[in-house]
Coordinates of C-alpha atoms and ligand atoms in Angstrom, one line a residue:
M1 CA 89.3 90.5 108.6
R2 CA 87.4 90.5 112.1
K3 CA 89.5 92.3 114.4
Q4 CA 89.0 93.1 118.2
F5 CA 89.3 96.5 119.5
I6 CA 88.9 97.9 123.1
V7 CA 87.5 101.3 123.2
I8 CA 88.1 103.5 126.4
G9 CA 86.0 106.4 126.8
L10 CA 82.4 106.7 125.4
G11 CA 81.8 110.4 125.0
R12 CA 80.5 111.4 121.7
F13 CA 83.7 110.1 119.8
G14 CA 84.0 106.7 121.4
F15 CA 80.3 106.0 121.1
S16 CA 80.2 106.7 117.5
L17 CA 83.5 105.0 116.9
T18 CA 82.2 101.9 118.5
R19 CA 79.3 101.9 116.4
T20 CA 81.0 102.1 113.4
L21 CA 83.5 99.3 114.1
V22 CA 80.7 97.0 115.1
K23 CA 78.7 97.9 111.9
N24 CA 82.0 96.9 109.9
G25 CA 81.9 93.3 111.5
H26 CA 84.6 94.0 114.2
E27 CA 84.4 93.1 117.8
V28 CA 84.4 95.8 120.4
L29 CA 84.9 96.0 124.2
A30 CA 83.4 99.4 125.2
V31 CA 84.5 100.7 128.4
D32 CA 83.8 103.9 130.4
K33 CA 83.8 104.8 134.2
N34 CA 80.5 106.3 133.8
E35 CA 77.8 103.3 134.4
H36 CA 75.2 105.3 132.3
L37 CA 77.1 105.6 129.1
V38 CA 78.1 101.6 129.5
Q39 CA 74.5 100.7 129.8
E40 CA 73.6 103.0 126.6
V41 CA 76.6 101.6 124.6
S42 CA 75.7 97.9 125.6
S43 CA 73.0 97.4 123.0
I44 CA 75.6 98.6 120.2
A45 CA 78.9 97.0 121.3
T46 CA 79.9 93.5 121.5
H47 CA 80.7 93.7 125.3
A48 CA 80.4 96.9 127.4
L49 CA 82.0 97.1 130.9
Q50 CA 82.3 100.0 133.5
A51 CA 85.8 100.4 134.7
D52 CA 88.3 103.5 135.5
C53 CA 91.0 102.5 133.2
T54 CA 93.7 104.6 135.1
D55 CA 93.9 101.6 137.4
K56 CA 96.2 99.0 135.8
L57 CA 94.7 96.2 137.5
A58 CA 91.5 97.1 136.4
L59 CA 92.9 97.3 132.9
Q60 CA 94.3 93.8 133.1
E61 CA 91.0 92.4 134.5
L62 CA 89.3 93.8 131.3
G63 CA 91.9 91.8 129.3
A64 CA 93.1 95.0 127.6
Q65 CA 96.5 93.2 126.9
N66 CA 94.9 90.5 124.5
F67 CA 93.5 93.3 122.2
Q68 CA 95.2 94.1 119.0
H69 CA 94.2 97.8 118.9
A70 CA 93.4 99.9 121.9
I71 CA 91.5 103.5 121.0
V72 CA 92.0 106.1 124.0
A73 CA 88.8 108.3 123.4
I74 CA 89.0 110.7 126.3
G75 CA 89.9 114.3 125.3
D76 CA 88.8 116.5 128.5
D77 CA 90.5 114.6 131.4
L78 CA 94.2 115.0 130.1
Q79 CA 95.7 113.4 133.0
A80 CA 93.6 110.0 132.4
S81 CA 94.1 110.2 128.5
I82 CA 98.1 110.1 129.4
L83 CA 97.8 107.5 132.1
I84 CA 95.9 105.1 130.2
T85 CA 98.0 105.4 127.1
L86 CA 100.7 104.8 129.2
L87 CA 99.5 101.7 131.0
L88 CA 98.2 100.2 127.5
K89 CA 101.9 100.6 126.3
E90 CA 103.2 98.7 129.2
L91 CA 100.9 96.1 128.5
N92 CA 102.3 95.7 125.3
V93 CA 99.1 96.5 123.2
P94 CA 100.3 96.4 119.6
A95 CA 98.3 99.3 118.3
I96 CA 97.2 102.4 120.3
T97 CA 95.4 105.2 118.9
A98 CA 94.5 108.1 121.0
K99 CA 92.4 111.2 120.7
A100 CA 93.9 114.7 121.5
N101 CA 92.0 117.9 122.2
N102 CA 95.1 120.0 121.0
E103 CA 98.7 120.0 119.9
I104 CA 100.2 119.5 123.5
H105 CA 98.0 116.9 124.2
G106 CA 98.9 115.0 121.1
T107 CA 102.7 115.6 121.8
L108 CA 102.2 114.2 125.4
L109 CA 100.3 111.3 123.7
S110 CA 103.0 110.4 121.3
K111 CA 105.9 110.7 124.1
V112 CA 104.1 107.9 126.2
G113 CA 103.6 105.5 123.3
A114 CA 100.5 106.3 121.2
D115 CA 100.9 104.8 117.8
H116 CA 98.6 107.1 116.0
I117 CA 97.1 110.3 117.2
I118 CA 94.0 111.9 116.0
F119 CA 92.6 115.5 116.3
P120 CA 89.1 114.9 115.5
E121 CA 87.9 118.4 115.8
R122 CA 90.8 120.0 114.0
D123 CA 90.9 117.5 111.4
M124 CA 87.2 118.0 110.8
A125 CA 87.3 121.6 110.5
I126 CA 90.3 121.5 107.9
R127 CA 88.2 118.7 106.0
L128 CA 85.1 121.1 106.0
G129 CA 87.2 124.1 105.2
Q130 CA 88.6 122.4 102.1
Q131 CA 85.1 121.2 101.0
L132 CA 83.4 124.6 101.6
S133 CA 86.5 126.4 99.6
S134 CA 85.9 124.5 96.5
E135 CA 82.9 123.8 94.6
S136 CA 84.4 120.6 92.8
L137 CA 86.2 118.8 96.0
I138 CA 83.7 116.5 97.3
D139 CA 86.1 114.5 99.7
Y140 CA 89.9 113.8 100.4
I141 CA 92.1 111.4 102.1
E142 CA 95.5 112.8 103.0
L143 CA 98.0 110.1 102.0
S144 CA 101.2 112.1 103.0
P145 CA 101.7 115.9 104.0
D146 CA 102.2 116.5 100.3
Y147 CA 100.1 114.1 98.6
N148 CA 96.2 113.5 98.5
L149 CA 93.6 111.2 97.0
V150 CA 90.7 113.3 96.2
E151 CA 87.2 112.9 94.7
I152 CA 86.2 115.8 92.6
K153 CA 83.0 116.6 90.7
A154 CA 83.7 117.1 87.0
P155 CA 82.4 120.7 86.1
T156 CA 80.1 121.1 83.2
V157 CA 82.9 123.1 81.6
I158 CA 84.8 119.9 80.8
D159 CA 82.0 117.8 79.7
G160 CA 82.6 115.6 76.7
M161 CA 86.3 115.8 76.8
S162 CA 88.4 113.0 77.2
L163 CA 91.5 112.6 79.7
K164 CA 93.9 112.8 77.1
E165 CA 92.4 116.2 75.9
L166 CA 92.4 117.4 79.4
N167 CA 96.0 116.5 79.6
I168 CA 95.7 115.8 83.3
R169 CA 98.7 113.6 83.5
A170 CA 101.2 115.7 81.6
E171 CA 99.7 119.1 82.5
Y172 CA 99.0 118.6 86.2
G173 CA 100.8 115.4 87.2
C174 CA 97.7 113.9 88.5
T175 CA 96.0 110.8 88.1
I176 CA 92.6 109.7 87.4
L177 CA 92.1 106.2 89.2
A178 CA 88.4 105.7 88.6
I179 CA 85.4 107.6 87.0
K180 CA 82.0 107.3 88.9
S181 CA 79.2 108.1 86.4
G182 CA 75.8 107.5 88.2
A183 CA 75.9 104.1 89.2
Q184 CA 78.9 103.1 87.1
I185 CA 82.2 103.0 88.1
N186 CA 85.1 102.8 85.4
I187 CA 88.3 101.8 87.1
S188 CA 91.8 102.7 85.6
P189 CA 90.1 104.7 82.8
R190 CA 92.0 104.9 79.3
A191 CA 93.2 107.9 77.8
D192 CA 90.5 108.0 75.4
E193 CA 87.6 108.0 78.0
R194 CA 85.2 110.8 78.0
I195 CA 84.0 112.8 81.2
S196 CA 80.4 114.2 81.6
G197 CA 80.0 117.1 83.7
G198 CA 78.8 115.9 87.2
D199 CA 80.8 112.7 87.2
L200 CA 82.8 111.9 90.1
L201 CA 86.6 111.6 89.5
L202 CA 88.9 109.8 92.0
M203 CA 92.3 111.3 91.6
I204 CA 95.6 111.2 93.2
G205 CA 98.2 113.7 93.1
S206 CA 100.2 116.3 95.1
N207 CA 98.3 119.0 97.0
E208 CA 99.7 121.8 94.7
D209 CA 98.9 119.9 91.4
I210 CA 95.5 119.3 92.6
H211 CA 94.9 122.8 93.7
R212 CA 96.0 124.2 90.2
L213 CA 93.7 121.7 88.3
V214 CA 90.7 122.6 90.4
T215 CA 91.2 126.3 90.3
D216 CA 91.8 126.1 86.4
W217 CA 88.5 124.1 86.0
E218 CA 86.7 126.4 88.4
R219 CA 87.9 129.6 86.3
K220 CA 86.9 127.7 83.2
V221 CA 90.0 127.6 81.4
Y222 CA 89.2 125.1 78.8
Ligands
ADP301 P1 83.9 113.7 123.7 O1 84.6 114.8 123.5 O2 84.3 112.6 122.6 O3 82.6 113.4 124.1 P2 85.2 113.4 126.4 O4 86.6 113.6 126.6 O5 84.1 114.3 126.8 O6 85.1 112.8 124.8 O7 84.5 112.0 126.9 C1 85.3 111.2 127.6 C2 84.7 109.9 128.1 O8 85.7 109.0 129.0 C3 83.8 110.2 129.3 O9 82.5 109.6 129.0 C4 84.3 109.9 130.5 O10 83.4 109.3 131.5 C5 85.5 108.9 130.1 N1 86.6 108.4 131.1 C6 87.3 109.7 131.6 N2 88.2 109.2 132.4 C7 88.1 107.6 132.3 C8 88.7 106.6 133.0 N3 89.7 106.9 133.9 N4 88.3 105.2 132.8 C9 87.4 105.2 131.8 N5 86.6 106.1 131.3 C10 86.7 107.4 131.4

């Protein structure tokens, strides 16, 4: 579904976000107080405008109140980030996502009404740390503080074994949702399905269980 976003702040984060949203078929009004950045983004964004968004009237003239989703992508200027989030809330924008540089910034953003707060640097560092700590963990999505959806590379030690033999559900409480083998994807694999080393396994489970399974595989328990 095509959605309308307003992205305020075209630093590295806001700029990349604008590009990704447009690539995915959405409409983006990209705004910054810096004219150069507005010019730069104009070839990518659906619309690009220069404005100081700490001014409520300027925000209204941009039509911020008509957007389904606003993203406040300002990290360094704490005051501007907080004030703009507050104004968007006052304009009844249904969904406001704001970028925070640190925990205090994040707390302030949630107090003034941001619906979703992101910590790009912290989250990227955690993600990279997780990936670098394990040879088999390719990627993950945090479903809740306790549960993750992960993509794991099957180690050669389990090559040729079936899901049943590996006892993934009973022993580890994890569920394999799909097995990607080269270009082929097997969704909802059966228990007798065999895994080849190097296959990508999409798996859901608690952090603790996934950690236990990956550690066993890496220690070649089988
Ligand atoms: P990043 O770390 O992603 O590069 P920055 O915090 O450095 O993010 O960039 C924020 C951007 O937001 C800058 O381009 C800046 O010009 C813009 N900005 C800051 N204050 C305002 C404001 N009041 N109105 C519109 N844009 C703003």
